[in-house]
Each structure stands twice: as C-alpha cells, then as structure tokens.
Tab-separated table of C-alpha atoms and ligand atoms in Angstrom:
chain	number	residue	atom	x	y	z
A	1	MET	CA	37.573	-219.981	-214.193
A	2	ARG	CA	35.427	-218.014	-216.627
A	3	ASN	CA	35.745	-214.243	-216.792
A	4	ILE	CA	33.423	-212.240	-214.548
A	5	ALA	CA	32.075	-208.793	-215.467
A	6	ILE	CA	30.812	-206.229	-212.979
A	7	ALA	CA	29.137	-203.178	-214.540
A	8	ILE	CA	28.884	-199.922	-212.595
A	9	ASP	CA	26.850	-197.199	-214.304
A	10	GLY	CA	25.491	-193.879	-213.111
A	11	PRO	CA	25.536	-190.104	-213.629
A	12	ALA	CA	28.639	-187.902	-213.732
A	13	ALA	CA	30.663	-187.591	-210.532
A	14	ALA	CA	28.668	-190.183	-208.586
A	15	GLY	CA	31.985	-191.606	-207.389
A	16	LYS	CA	31.932	-194.568	-209.762
A	17	SER	CA	35.646	-194.653	-210.525
A	18	THR	CA	36.723	-194.394	-206.865
A	19	ILE	CA	34.405	-197.253	-205.940
A	20	ALA	CA	35.058	-199.351	-209.051
A	21	LYS	CA	38.833	-199.211	-208.453
A	22	LYS	CA	38.406	-200.490	-204.889
A	23	VAL	CA	35.935	-203.202	-205.880
A	24	ALA	CA	38.331	-204.330	-208.643
A	25	LYS	CA	41.179	-204.461	-206.131
A	26	HIS	CA	39.066	-206.511	-203.709
A	27	PHE	CA	38.339	-209.197	-206.326
A	28	ASN	CA	41.677	-208.830	-208.135
A	29	PHE	CA	39.855	-207.894	-211.366
A	30	VAL	CA	40.942	-205.275	-213.917
A	31	TYR	CA	39.317	-201.848	-213.613
A	32	ILE	CA	38.180	-200.277	-216.899
A	33	ASP	CA	37.236	-196.584	-216.874
A	34	THR	CA	35.177	-196.158	-220.050
A	35	GLY	CA	34.589	-192.456	-219.333
A	36	ALA	CA	38.357	-191.990	-219.610
A	37	MET	CA	38.160	-193.399	-223.141
A	38	TYR	CA	35.521	-190.829	-224.187
A	39	ARG	CA	37.572	-188.130	-222.470
A	40	ALA	CA	40.743	-189.266	-224.274
A	41	PHE	CA	38.978	-189.078	-227.638
A	42	THR	CA	37.669	-185.608	-226.738
A	43	TRP	CA	41.170	-184.475	-225.751
A	44	TYR	CA	42.448	-185.546	-229.173
A	45	VAL	CA	39.621	-183.734	-231.025
A	46	ILE	CA	40.423	-180.498	-229.178
A	47	LYS	CA	44.175	-180.940	-229.680
A	48	LYS	CA	43.646	-181.290	-233.436
A	49	GLY	CA	41.739	-177.985	-233.439
A	50	VAL	CA	38.474	-179.709	-234.411
A	51	ASP	CA	35.187	-178.345	-232.996
A	52	PRO	CA	33.732	-181.077	-230.685
A	53	LYS	CA	30.258	-180.059	-231.883
A	54	ASN	CA	31.223	-181.038	-235.446
A	55	GLU	CA	30.221	-184.721	-235.577
A	56	LYS	CA	31.544	-185.367	-239.073
A	57	ALA	CA	34.953	-183.866	-238.361
A	58	ALA	CA	35.220	-185.715	-235.020
A	59	ASN	CA	34.249	-189.030	-236.654
A	60	ALA	CA	36.964	-188.510	-239.274
A	61	LEU	CA	39.606	-188.738	-236.533
A	62	ILE	CA	38.635	-192.320	-235.541
A	63	PRO	CA	41.403	-194.022	-237.591
A	64	GLU	CA	44.047	-191.820	-235.938
A	65	VAL	CA	43.113	-192.504	-232.307
A	66	LYS	CA	44.749	-195.299	-230.315
A	67	ILE	CA	43.694	-195.301	-226.662
A	68	LYS	CA	45.467	-197.324	-224.001
A	69	LEU	CA	44.497	-197.745	-220.327
A	70	THR	CA	47.245	-199.086	-218.070
A	71	ASN	CA	46.924	-201.151	-214.900
A	72	ASP	CA	48.115	-198.194	-212.831
A	73	HIS	CA	45.153	-196.141	-214.183
A	74	LYS	CA	47.054	-193.988	-216.685
A	75	VAL	CA	45.443	-193.027	-219.990
A	76	PHE	CA	47.423	-192.759	-223.235
A	77	VAL	CA	46.403	-191.432	-226.640
A	78	ASN	CA	48.835	-192.469	-229.357
A	79	ASP	CA	51.470	-193.063	-226.655
A	80	ILE	CA	51.008	-189.596	-225.072
A	81	ASP	CA	50.117	-189.682	-221.356
A	82	VAL	CA	46.929	-187.572	-221.078
A	83	SER	CA	45.821	-188.782	-217.624
A	84	LYS	CA	45.754	-185.269	-216.183
A	85	GLU	CA	44.622	-183.355	-219.284
A	86	ILE	CA	41.446	-185.448	-219.706
A	87	ARG	CA	40.157	-184.144	-216.335
A	88	GLU	CA	40.533	-180.472	-217.326
A	89	PRO	CA	37.313	-178.380	-217.666
A	90	GLU	CA	37.747	-178.012	-221.452
A	91	VAL	CA	37.518	-181.794	-221.875
A	92	SER	CA	34.765	-182.246	-219.226
A	93	GLY	CA	32.685	-179.533	-220.895
A	94	ASN	CA	32.852	-181.136	-224.338
A	95	VAL	CA	32.956	-184.892	-223.710
A	96	SER	CA	29.173	-185.352	-223.791
A	97	PHE	CA	29.061	-184.085	-227.388
A	98	ILE	CA	31.710	-186.593	-228.453
A	99	ALA	CA	29.987	-189.378	-226.474
A	100	SER	CA	26.742	-188.740	-228.365
A	101	TYR	CA	28.236	-189.651	-231.771
A	102	PRO	CA	27.257	-193.260	-232.686
A	103	LYS	CA	30.388	-193.954	-234.797
A	104	ILE	CA	32.671	-192.996	-231.905
A	105	ARG	CA	30.547	-194.996	-229.446
A	106	ILE	CA	30.791	-198.100	-231.637
A	107	PHE	CA	34.571	-197.627	-232.003
A	108	LEU	CA	35.043	-197.436	-228.199
A	109	THR	CA	32.388	-200.057	-227.330
A	110	GLU	CA	34.226	-202.647	-229.448
A	111	GLN	CA	37.405	-202.017	-227.480
A	112	GLN	CA	35.527	-202.224	-224.163
A	113	ARG	CA	33.986	-205.588	-225.115
A	114	GLU	CA	37.394	-206.932	-226.149
A	115	LEU	CA	38.857	-205.928	-222.774
A	116	ALA	CA	36.025	-207.720	-220.943
A	117	ASN	CA	36.607	-210.831	-223.079
A	118	GLU	CA	40.248	-211.040	-222.068
A	119	THR	CA	39.882	-210.942	-218.297
A	120	SER	CA	37.538	-210.384	-215.330
A	121	VAL	CA	36.629	-206.702	-215.114
A	122	VAL	CA	34.923	-204.000	-213.125
A	123	MET	CA	33.831	-201.571	-215.840
A	124	ASP	CA	32.312	-198.185	-215.077
A	125	GLY	CA	30.418	-195.870	-217.406
A	126	ARG	CA	26.896	-194.943	-218.495
A	127	ASP	CA	25.821	-197.815	-220.748
A	128	ILE	CA	27.819	-200.821	-219.534
A	129	GLY	CA	24.839	-202.761	-218.139
A	130	THR	CA	22.433	-201.681	-220.888
A	131	PHE	CA	24.618	-201.839	-224.004
A	132	VAL	CA	28.325	-202.678	-223.693
A	133	LEU	CA	27.987	-205.804	-221.510
A	134	PRO	CA	24.265	-206.672	-221.356
A	135	ASN	CA	25.197	-210.108	-219.927
A	136	ALA	CA	27.377	-208.711	-217.123
A	137	ASP	CA	27.272	-210.936	-214.018
A	138	VAL	CA	26.457	-208.003	-211.731
A	139	LYS	CA	25.009	-204.592	-212.626
A	140	ILE	CA	25.122	-201.658	-210.251
A	141	PHE	CA	23.522	-198.240	-210.816
A	142	GLN	CA	25.379	-195.835	-208.549
A	143	THR	CA	23.726	-192.483	-207.851
A	144	ALA	CA	23.949	-189.379	-205.657
A	145	SER	CA	22.166	-186.010	-205.670
A	146	VAL	CA	23.554	-183.229	-207.915
A	147	ALA	CA	24.527	-181.121	-204.881
A	148	ILE	CA	26.564	-183.906	-203.320
A	149	ARG	CA	28.162	-184.906	-206.613
A	150	ALA	CA	29.167	-181.278	-207.277
A	151	LYS	CA	30.695	-180.923	-203.838
A	152	ARG	CA	32.681	-184.153	-204.205
A	153	ARG	CA	33.952	-183.150	-207.668
A	154	TYR	CA	34.861	-179.675	-206.395
A	155	LEU	CA	37.040	-181.136	-203.625
A	156	GLU	CA	38.575	-183.609	-206.063
A	157	ASN	CA	39.447	-180.831	-208.524
A	158	GLU	CA	40.864	-178.688	-205.744
A	159	ALA	CA	43.153	-181.543	-204.669
A	160	LYS	CA	44.321	-181.928	-208.278
A	161	GLY	CA	44.983	-178.200	-208.647
A	162	ILE	CA	42.164	-177.734	-211.183
A	163	LYS	CA	40.470	-174.368	-210.603
A	164	THR	CA	36.648	-174.322	-210.763
A	165	THR	CA	33.769	-172.974	-208.673
A	166	LEU	CA	31.014	-175.061	-207.109
A	167	ALA	CA	28.407	-173.262	-209.241
A	168	GLU	CA	30.317	-174.017	-212.462
A	169	ILE	CA	30.567	-177.689	-211.543
A	170	GLU	CA	26.850	-177.977	-210.716
A	171	LYS	CA	25.972	-176.398	-214.051
A	172	GLU	CA	28.332	-178.680	-215.976
A	173	LEU	CA	27.110	-181.837	-214.223
A	174	ALA	CA	23.467	-180.976	-214.870
A	175	MET	CA	24.246	-180.268	-218.536
A	176	ARG	CA	26.227	-183.496	-218.903
A	177	ASP	CA	23.511	-185.607	-217.229
A	178	HIS	CA	20.952	-184.091	-219.588
A	179	ILE	CA	22.966	-184.770	-222.758
A	180	ASP	CA	24.044	-188.252	-221.568
A	181	SER	CA	20.520	-189.373	-220.720
A	182	THR	CA	18.747	-187.928	-223.755
A	183	ARG	CA	21.136	-188.972	-226.553
A	184	ALA	CA	19.767	-191.398	-229.135
A	185	MET	CA	22.375	-194.128	-228.822
A	186	ALA	CA	22.964	-196.011	-225.536
A	187	PRO	CA	21.750	-193.210	-223.224
A	188	LEU	CA	22.450	-193.171	-219.499
A	189	ARG	CA	19.752	-195.232	-217.787
A	190	GLN	CA	19.467	-197.939	-215.193
A	191	ALA	CA	19.337	-201.459	-216.656
A	192	GLU	CA	16.225	-203.403	-215.624
A	193	ASP	CA	18.344	-205.982	-213.826
A	194	ALA	CA	20.681	-203.431	-212.169
A	195	ILE	CA	20.714	-202.814	-208.425
A	196	ALA	CA	20.584	-199.117	-207.464
A	197	VAL	CA	23.009	-197.881	-204.809
A	198	ASP	CA	22.359	-194.345	-203.533
A	199	THR	CA	25.621	-193.032	-202.091
A	200	ASP	CA	24.426	-189.708	-200.610
A	201	TYR	CA	24.731	-190.833	-196.998
A	202	LEU	CA	27.377	-193.524	-197.336
A	203	THR	CA	31.157	-193.287	-196.983
A	204	ILE	CA	33.390	-194.682	-199.729
A	205	ASP	CA	34.153	-197.773	-197.662
A	206	GLN	CA	30.461	-198.371	-196.989
A	207	VAL	CA	29.625	-198.205	-200.710
A	208	VAL	CA	32.455	-200.645	-201.457
A	209	GLU	CA	31.143	-202.999	-198.775
A	210	VAL	CA	27.583	-202.843	-200.145
A	211	ILE	CA	28.778	-203.613	-203.681
A	212	VAL	CA	31.162	-206.392	-202.596
A	213	ASN	CA	28.250	-208.023	-200.746
A	214	ILE	CA	25.983	-207.704	-203.790
A	215	VAL	CA	28.668	-209.308	-205.979
A	216	ASN	CA	29.314	-212.145	-203.524
A	217	ASN	CA	25.587	-212.838	-203.259
A	218	LYS	CA	25.171	-212.900	-207.038
A	219	LEU	CA	28.187	-215.125	-207.546
A	220	GLY	CA	27.064	-217.425	-204.754
A	221	VAL	CA	30.124	-216.800	-202.549
A	222	LYS	CA	29.395	-217.660	-198.927
B	1	DC	O1	32.545	-190.913	-216.139
B	1	DC	P1	33.120	-189.642	-216.797
B	1	DC	O2	32.602	-188.392	-216.209
B	1	DC	O3	34.601	-189.683	-216.882
B	1	DC	O4	32.573	-189.730	-218.295
B	1	DC	C1	32.822	-188.717	-219.227
B	1	DC	C2	31.710	-188.640	-220.252
B	1	DC	O5	31.770	-189.758	-221.133
B	1	DC	C3	30.278	-188.621	-219.717
B	1	DC	O6	29.761	-187.314	-219.658
B	1	DC	C4	29.502	-189.430	-220.688
B	1	DC	C5	30.483	-190.216	-221.458
B	1	DC	N1	30.418	-191.654	-221.233
B	1	DC	C6	29.534	-192.364	-221.982
B	1	DC	O7	28.774	-191.793	-222.752
B	1	DC	N2	29.516	-193.717	-221.900
B	1	DC	C7	30.320	-194.357	-221.056
B	1	DC	N3	30.277	-195.696	-220.997
B	1	DC	C8	31.215	-193.632	-220.240
B	1	DC	C9	31.227	-192.261	-220.337
C-alpha cells in the first residue's frame, strides 16, 4: 500500500498534538510533531548562548544540530533527551523567532518530507498542508479561541510542573500566533483544500472521531 499523509495545522495550543497522536494510533500511522523540531532547534540555540533573535548566528548552528523523534514521542538533540526542556517557557517564548528563519525552515522541512516518504504519517504543525506536504491525502485546520487554548495550555503546564499564569500564556499565544502567521516564509494559514475543525465545544474524543471520519471519507473507507 502507498504511504498516506494526514496534515493537521493550526495555531499554538489548539490541541493538535493530543489529537494527532490519537488519530495516528487509530490508523497505525507514525505521528510527527514538527513543532517539537522547531522547539528542539530553539533549545540548542539557547543552550549555546546564542541570541534567538540573531538570525545569522542561529543559522550558523544548522550543521551542528541532529534532531531525532522517537516512536514513544521523545525528542533528542545530538542524542540528548530534551523532551521536557523544549516545553519550558524560555523555549516557547523564543521558538517563533527561530521558526521565522528560512534557512532553518528549509533544513527542518527536508527532514519532515523524508519522514513522510518513508511511512504513513499524521504530521502536525503550521505549514504542513500549505508547504511541507502540499499533496497530503487529508488536510485538517484545527482551531480554538485564544481563551480556550490558554486555559488548556495552563492546565497542561500545571500537570507537567511548569509554572506560568493564565495571563502570561494568553500573551505568549497571541504573540506566537502573530509572528507565525505574518512571517514571510510558509506562514500559518489554512490551505485552500483543508477542512476546518473548531474544537471549542468538542471533547478530545469527539475531535478524534470527527477527524477519523473525515479521513475515512477521503480515503473511501466504508
Ligand atoms: O506546535 P508548537 O507550539 O510546538 O510549535 C512551536 C512553534 O514552532 C510555533 O510557534 C511555530 C513553529 N512551527 C512552525 O513554524 N512550523 C511548523 N510546521 C511547526 C511549528
């Protein structure tokens, strides 16, 4: 059977990774978290003492960065497990700068396309349907209001022991959405052939069900 690609894009903290993991499990596809790759690169920039706002200096690190995503959703940079560190506020607050640099986007996009070539994937991000995999079999644009996204992220952080306030999260999400959707290269936007799923009033299981049905319809599964 040929490889299938399901693209799930949308703004920060819209619950894409939670949903994408479950959809991938349902179809027995590999889940690829492209945001984790931008976060991993950002973690490395900060660790090297480089200012994330310095595009030239960040680009210069490209040859040193080897990112690996494992099947159990761990993220490694040069064999260091950074799964927890990449969710810390310092990384979240700087990742949009790193993700706006074309050289770094090309470096990570190439790896994302290779992964989708190897196997069937559910890939989540901002530009999967518009740029990384324009021929994806199914494209979903998953959204939720800022207030709901902030509340969900707050509870998630609390469970992980990451200390933040609701107001800080709302501010960061709004800033990230702005930078992500106004950058020059592959900005966050809904692909013309993507189906929008608003998750404000849906439970996780309901969103999964909606997306599984969309995929089955598109693939002609009865
Ligand atoms: O999904 P996330 O919050 O983990 O993503 C972190 C950042 O990475 C997000 O602010 C924008 C960027 N990103 C991107 O530009 N393109 C992607 N395909 C995925 C994430």
